[in-house]
Every structure is written in structure tokens, then in C-alpha cells.
PDB file of C-alpha atoms in Angstrom:
ATOM      1  CA  MET A 166       0.000   0.000   0.000  1.00 58.00           C
ATOM      2  CA  LYS A 167       2.804   2.412   0.891  1.00 62.00           C
ATOM      3  CA  GLY A 168       4.594   1.672  -2.434  1.00 59.00           C
ATOM      4  CA  LYS A 169       1.395   2.360  -4.370  1.00 63.00           C
ATOM      5  CA  ARG A 170       0.917   5.712  -2.618  1.00 65.00           C
ATOM      6  CA  ILE A 171       4.536   6.742  -3.383  1.00 67.00           C
ATOM      7  CA  ARG A 172       4.009   5.939  -7.085  1.00 67.00           C
ATOM      8  CA  GLN A 173       0.779   7.961  -7.109  1.00 68.00           C
ATOM      9  CA  ASN A 174       2.557  10.936  -5.515  1.00 68.00           C
ATOM     10  CA  ARG A 175       5.332  10.686  -8.094  1.00 74.00           C
ATOM     11  CA  ASP A 176       2.769  10.588 -10.893  1.00 70.00           C
ATOM     12  CA  ILE A 177       1.033  13.674  -9.485  1.00 71.00           C
ATOM     13  CA  ILE A 178       4.349  15.518  -9.235  1.00 73.00           C
ATOM     14  CA  LYS A 179       5.262  14.528 -12.807  1.00 71.00           C
ATOM     15  CA  PHE A 180       1.854  15.699 -14.035  1.00 58.00           C
ATOM     16  CA  CYS A 181       2.203  19.068 -12.248  1.00 55.00           C
ATOM     17  CA  ILE A 182       5.690  19.595 -13.668  1.00 66.00           C
ATOM     18  CA  LEU A 183       4.489  18.742 -17.184  1.00 56.00           C
ATOM     19  CA  ALA A 184       1.472  21.069 -16.866  1.00 55.00           C
ATOM     20  CA  GLY A 185       3.736  23.870 -15.607  1.00 62.00           C
ATOM     21  CA  LEU A 186       6.164  23.386 -18.503  1.00 53.00           C
ATOM     22  CA  LEU A 187       3.333  23.443 -21.049  1.00 56.00           C
ATOM     23  CA  ALA A 188       1.913  26.632 -19.539  1.00 54.00           C
ATOM     24  CA  ALA A 189       5.361  28.267 -19.573  1.00 54.00           C
ATOM     25  CA  LEU A 190       5.906  27.278 -23.228  1.00 53.00           C
ATOM     26  CA  TYR A 191       2.491  28.647 -24.209  1.00 54.00           C
ATOM     27  CA  LEU A 192       3.139  31.951 -22.431  1.00 50.00           C
ATOM     28  CA  ALA A 193       6.642  32.223 -23.940  1.00 49.00           C
ATOM     29  CA  GLY A 194       5.201  31.653 -27.414  1.00 49.00           C
ATOM     30  CA  MET A 195       2.603  34.374 -26.923  1.00 43.00           C
ATOM     31  CA  LEU A 196       5.209  36.849 -25.667  1.00 41.00           C
ATOM     32  CA  ALA A 197       7.622  36.001 -28.488  1.00 41.00           C
ATOM     33  CA  ARG A 198       4.932  36.920 -31.012  1.00 41.00           C
ATOM     34  CA  GLY A 199       4.543  40.293 -29.288  1.00 39.00           C
ATOM     35  CA  ARG A 200       0.966  39.655 -28.255  1.00 36.00           C
ATOM     36  CA  GLY A 201       1.608  39.755 -24.523  1.00 34.00           C
ATOM     37  CA  GLY A 202      -0.910  36.968 -23.944  1.00 31.00           C
ATOM     38  CA  ALA A 203      -3.768  38.851 -25.631  1.00 39.00           C
ATOM     39  CA  ASP A 204      -5.891  37.016 -28.162  1.00 46.00           C
ATOM     40  CA  ASP A 205      -5.172  38.610 -31.547  1.00 61.00           C
ATOM     41  CA  SER A 206      -6.846  35.942 -33.634  1.00 78.00           C
ATOM     42  CA  GLY A 207      -8.927  37.327 -36.422  1.00 87.00           C
ATOM     43  CA  ASN A 208      -9.475  37.194 -40.160  1.00 91.00           C
ATOM     44  CA  TRP A 209      -8.729  39.469 -43.067  1.00 94.00           C
ATOM     45  CA  ILE A 210     -11.821  40.402 -45.064  1.00 94.00           C
ATOM     46  CA  TYR A 211     -11.659  42.062 -48.507  1.00 94.00           C
ATOM     47  CA  SER A 212     -14.720  44.100 -49.423  1.00 90.00           C
ATOM     48  CA  ARG A 213     -15.260  47.038 -51.800  1.00 90.00           C
ATOM     49  CA  GLY A 214     -11.527  47.412 -52.429  1.00 92.00           C
ATOM     50  CA  ILE A 215     -10.599  47.573 -48.731  1.00 93.00           C
ATOM     51  CA  TRP A 216      -8.870  45.018 -46.523  1.00 95.00           C
ATOM     52  CA  GLN A 217     -10.195  44.873 -42.960  1.00 95.00           C
ATOM     53  CA  TYR A 218      -9.086  42.758 -40.024  1.00 94.00           C
ATOM     54  CA  GLU A 219     -12.102  41.371 -38.189  1.00 93.00           C
ATOM     55  CA  LYS A 220     -12.434  39.624 -34.878  1.00 92.00           C
ATOM     56  CA  ASP A 221     -15.729  38.115 -33.766  1.00 91.00           C
ATOM     57  CA  GLY A 222     -17.414  39.643 -36.831  1.00 89.00           C
ATOM     58  CA  MET A 223     -16.367  43.216 -35.992  1.00 91.00           C
ATOM     59  CA  PRO A 224     -13.544  45.232 -37.584  1.00 91.00           C
ATOM     60  CA  VAL A 225     -10.531  45.832 -35.336  1.00 94.00           C
ATOM     61  CA  GLN A 226      -9.756  49.555 -35.248  1.00 95.00           C
ATOM     62  CA  ASN A 227      -6.718  51.818 -34.853  1.00 95.00           C
ATOM     63  CA  ARG A 228      -4.074  49.293 -33.799  1.00 94.00           C
ATOM     64  CA  TRP A 229      -1.437  46.809 -34.907  1.00 95.00           C
ATOM     65  CA  VAL A 230      -2.811  43.390 -35.901  1.00 94.00           C
ATOM     66  CA  ASP A 231      -1.698  40.030 -37.217  1.00 90.00           C
ATOM     67  CA  GLY A 232       1.407  39.769 -35.033  1.00 88.00           C
ATOM     68  CA  HIS A 233       2.345  43.476 -35.286  1.00 90.00           C
ATOM     69  CA  ASP A 234       2.759  43.153 -39.073  1.00 94.00           C
ATOM     70  CA  TYR A 235      -0.136  45.358 -40.227  1.00 96.00           C
ATOM     71  CA  PHE A 236      -1.894  48.470 -38.963  1.00 97.00           C
ATOM     72  CA  VAL A 237      -5.620  49.185 -39.289  1.00 97.00           C
ATOM     73  CA  ASP A 238      -7.063  52.698 -39.071  1.00 96.00           C
ATOM     74  CA  GLU A 239     -10.050  54.195 -37.251  1.00 95.00           C
ATOM     75  CA  SER A 240     -12.510  52.560 -39.674  1.00 92.00           C
ATOM     76  CA  GLY A 241     -10.732  49.194 -39.532  1.00 93.00           C
ATOM     77  CA  ALA A 242      -9.139  49.492 -42.998  1.00 95.00           C
ATOM     78  CA  MET A 243      -5.549  48.323 -43.550  1.00 97.00           C
ATOM     79  CA  VAL A 244      -3.154  51.272 -43.839  1.00 97.00           C
ATOM     80  CA  CYS A 245      -0.725  51.256 -46.804  1.00 95.00           C
ATOM     81  CA  SER A 246       2.266  53.479 -47.691  1.00 92.00           C
ATOM     82  CA  GLU A 247       2.053  55.572 -44.536  1.00 93.00           C
ATOM     83  CA  TRP A 248       3.938  56.356 -41.341  1.00 93.00           C
ATOM     84  CA  ILE A 249       2.493  54.933 -38.119  1.00 96.00           C
ATOM     85  CA  TYR A 250       3.329  56.881 -34.977  1.00 94.00           C
ATOM     86  CA  GLN A 251       2.221  57.426 -31.388  1.00 95.00           C
ATOM     87  CA  TRP A 252       1.436  60.774 -29.835  1.00 95.00           C
ATOM     88  CA  LYS A 253       3.588  61.380 -26.753  1.00 94.00           C
ATOM     89  CA  GLU A 254       0.858  62.932 -24.650  1.00 94.00           C
ATOM     90  CA  THR A 255      -1.896  60.344 -25.157  1.00 94.00           C
ATOM     91  CA  GLY A 256      -0.124  57.280 -26.557  1.00 93.00           C
ATOM     92  CA  ALA A 257      -2.814  57.163 -29.254  1.00 94.00           C
ATOM     93  CA  TYR A 258      -1.816  56.029 -32.723  1.00 95.00           C
ATOM     94  CA  GLY A 259      -1.759  58.242 -35.757  1.00 95.00           C
ATOM     95  CA  HIS A 260      -0.885  57.625 -39.379  1.00 95.00           C
ATOM     96  CA  SER A 261      -0.069  59.806 -42.338  1.00 92.00           C
ATOM     97  CA  ALA A 262       1.741  59.749 -45.673  1.00 90.00           C
ATOM     98  CA  SER A 263       3.792  62.735 -44.515  1.00 86.00           C
ATOM     99  CA  ILE A 264       4.768  64.188 -41.158  1.00 85.00           C
ATOM    100  CA  PRO A 265       5.401  67.935 -40.932  1.00 82.00           C
ATOM    101  CA  VAL A 266       8.229  69.155 -38.742  1.00 77.00           C
ATOM    102  CA  SER A 267       5.694  70.924 -36.529  1.00 81.00           C
ATOM    103  CA  ASP A 268       4.563  67.476 -35.268  1.00 87.00           C
ATOM    104  CA  PHE A 269       8.044  66.108 -34.444  1.00 84.00           C
ATOM    105  CA  ASP A 270       7.976  67.310 -30.819  1.00 87.00           C
ATOM    106  CA  ASP A 271       4.567  65.725 -30.223  1.00 93.00           C
ATOM    107  CA  ILE A 272       5.371  62.323 -31.767  1.00 91.00           C
ATOM    108  CA  ASP A 273       7.327  59.551 -30.065  1.00 90.00           C
ATOM    109  CA  MET A 274      10.089  59.406 -32.708  1.00 86.00           C
ATOM    110  CA  ASP A 275      11.482  56.207 -31.100  1.00 87.00           C
ATOM    111  CA  ARG A 276       8.289  54.346 -32.091  1.00 88.00           C
ATOM    112  CA  LEU A 277       8.007  55.588 -35.668  1.00 91.00           C
ATOM    113  CA  CYS A 278       7.143  52.822 -38.182  1.00 94.00           C
ATOM    114  CA  TYR A 279       6.301  52.665 -41.882  1.00 92.00           C
ATOM    115  CA  VAL A 280       3.979  50.291 -43.710  1.00 94.00           C
ATOM    116  CA  GLY A 281       4.642  49.671 -47.399  1.00 91.00           C
ATOM    117  CA  SER A 282       2.271  49.562 -50.336  1.00 90.00           C
ATOM    118  CA  ASP A 283       1.272  46.013 -49.343  1.00 93.00           C
ATOM    119  CA  GLY A 284       0.380  47.219 -45.820  1.00 94.00           C
ATOM    120  CA  ARG A 285       3.145  45.219 -44.143  1.00 95.00           C
ATOM    121  CA  ILE A 286       5.483  46.920 -41.666  1.00 95.00           C
ATOM    122  CA  ILE A 287       9.019  47.485 -42.959  1.00 92.00           C
ATOM    123  CA  ARG A 288      11.657  45.666 -40.902  1.00 94.00           C
ATOM    124  CA  LYS A 289      15.442  45.234 -41.148  1.00 91.00           C
ATOM    125  CA  LYS A 290      15.912  47.717 -43.977  1.00 88.00           C
ATOM    126  CA  ASN A 291      18.056  50.739 -44.750  1.00 83.00           C
ATOM    127  CA  ILE A 292      16.685  53.224 -47.281  1.00 77.00           C
ATOM    128  CA  TYR A 293      19.731  54.375 -49.205  1.00 71.00           C
ATOM    129  CA  PHE A 294      20.476  58.085 -49.581  1.00 68.00           C
ATOM    130  CA  THR A 295      18.191  58.800 -46.613  1.00 72.00           C
ATOM    131  CA  PRO A 296      18.680  58.581 -42.826  1.00 75.00           C
ATOM    132  CA  PHE A 297      15.949  55.922 -42.506  1.00 80.00           C
ATOM    133  CA  ARG A 298      17.050  52.669 -40.832  1.00 85.00           C
ATOM    134  CA  PHE A 299      14.455  50.113 -39.734  1.00 90.00           C
ATOM    135  CA  ASP A 300      15.292  47.562 -37.035  1.00 93.00           C
ATOM    136  CA  SER A 301      13.964  44.013 -36.628  1.00 94.00           C
ATOM    137  CA  GLU A 302      10.866  45.287 -34.811  1.00 94.00           C
ATOM    138  CA  GLY A 303      10.120  47.841 -37.544  1.00 93.00           C
ATOM    139  CA  PHE A 304      11.078  50.967 -35.613  1.00 93.00           C
ATOM    140  CA  CYS A 305      12.767  53.675 -37.642  1.00 88.00           C
ATOM    141  CA  SER A 306      15.872  55.320 -36.288  1.00 77.00           C
ATOM    142  CA  ILE A 307      15.466  58.953 -37.254  1.00 75.00           C
ATOM    143  CA  SER A 308      15.470  62.107 -35.229  1.00 64.00           C
ATOM    144  CA  ALA A 309      14.959  65.808 -35.701  1.00 62.00           C
ATOM    145  CA  GLU A 310      18.759  66.142 -35.745  1.00 68.00           C
ATOM    146  CA  ASP A 311      18.854  63.920 -38.857  1.00 69.00           C
ATOM    147  CA  LEU A 312      16.702  66.518 -40.585  1.00 63.00           C
ATOM    148  CA  ASP A 313      18.501  69.631 -39.315  1.00 61.00           C
ATOM    149  CA  GLY A 314      20.318  72.074 -41.522  1.00 54.00           C
ATOM    150  CA  PHE A 315      17.493  73.876 -43.242  1.00 50.00           C
ATOM    151  CA  GLU A 316      17.045  76.965 -41.125  1.00 50.00           C
ATOM    152  CA  GLY A 317      14.127  79.165 -42.073  1.00 51.00           C
ATOM    153  CA  LEU A 318      12.457  76.500 -44.185  1.00 52.00           C
ATOM    154  CA  GLU A 319       9.526  74.274 -43.384  1.00 61.00           C
ATOM    155  CA  TYR A 320      10.399  70.602 -43.810  1.00 62.00           C
ATOM    156  CA  GLY A 321       9.353  67.153 -42.726  1.00 69.00           C
ATOM    157  CA  ILE A 322       9.099  63.529 -43.830  1.00 76.00           C
ATOM    158  CA  GLU A 323       7.099  62.315 -46.802  1.00 71.00           C
ATOM    159  CA  GLY A 324       6.965  58.616 -47.600  1.00 70.00           C
ATOM    160  CA  LEU A 325      10.449  57.226 -47.157  1.00 68.00           C
ATOM    161  CA  ARG A 326      12.178  60.423 -48.240  1.00 64.00           C
ATOM    162  CA  ARG A 327      12.993  63.688 -46.573  1.00 61.00           C
ATOM    163  CA  TYR A 328      11.641  66.817 -48.181  1.00 58.00           C
ATOM    164  CA  VAL A 329      11.958  70.553 -47.999  1.00 57.00           C
ATOM    165  CA  ILE A 330       9.053  72.851 -48.743  1.00 54.00           C
ATOM    166  CA  LEU A 331      10.377  76.103 -50.105  1.00 54.00           C
ATOM    167  CA  HIS A 332       8.375  79.267 -49.575  1.00 48.00           C
ATOM    168  CA  ASP A 333       7.017  79.243 -53.128  1.00 53.00           C
ATOM    169  CA  GLY A 334       5.432  75.809 -52.588  1.00 54.00           C
ATOM    170  CA  TYR A 335       8.025  73.821 -54.541  1.00 53.00           C
ATOM    171  CA  LYS A 336       9.062  70.505 -52.945  1.00 54.00           C
ATOM    172  CA  GLU A 337      12.701  69.536 -53.170  1.00 52.00           C
ATOM    173  CA  TYR A 338      13.416  65.855 -52.503  1.00 52.00           C
ATOM    174  CA  TYR A 339      16.741  64.338 -51.565  1.00 46.00           C
TER     175      TYR A 339
END
């Protein structure tokens, strides 16, 4: 009887260890995908020329989806060929094809991302002849200092190029 009880206790301990390992592996997998344990399962729906990411039949709005690879706007539509940024004060997301210099102080420039024409975030890429460098997470290393040197002119970022707006309205790209 005592031998049987010892074997049962060992089996219980083995089961608890196995269950703990499985839970740890599941949690590690969720964190590695950048989901932080949140359920991000959904489906892409194409309707009337617009891709939307839906979860439980409703469009997901104004956030990163599909493993932080795509961004959907306020209406739930996939954003393409635009900068994705966060406002410092509120942490809310914004997106735009161009960012004027007047917004640089209000945007968290350490969290600046760009989605290409296919809607996918750009990662691990250097855009030649520009200061844009994207890391493995998709964050762009650029600062206001990278765009300095044009005193008296209004300038900013458009697409993946820098630009200068001269006073007569002409845009000069470089």
C-alpha cells in the first residue's frame, strides 16, 4: 500500500511539472509573437476594395494586428504606404503619408514605423540616400537632428524620403 501511494505521488508531481512546462511554453510563445498573452486571432476580409481585419465579426480599429505586421485605421481598414506613430501625450496612434516638422515634438520618434504599399510593416531595412534605418521590430531610427540644416524652411518627412518645402510651394526631394 505504501509503495502504491509513493508511485501515485510521483505521478502527481510529474503531471504538475508537465502542466507547468506546457503553460510556460504557451506563455513564452505568446510573448515572443509580441501579443503579450492577448488574443489577436482574427481574419482578413476584402470588401469594396478595402482590406479589414475582423475579430468576432467586428472590424478591429486603430491598432497593430496580425502579429504586429499590419496596422488598421479608425474605420478598420488596412493602412498602406504611410507612417504609423504614437502621440507622446496620449499614446494614441496616428498615421499619415507625410509628417510635418511641426509634429516632431509631439510624436514619439522612437516608435516611428512605416507600412509599405502592401500594408506590411518594414523591418530590417536601410533606405539608401536617406537617414531611414528600420530595425527588426520595424522601428525607424530617425530624429529631428537627422533633418537639421534647413534653417528658415519648413520641412518634414514624406513617404520614405525627406523633403523641404520652399516658400514658393516647390518641394525639393533628396
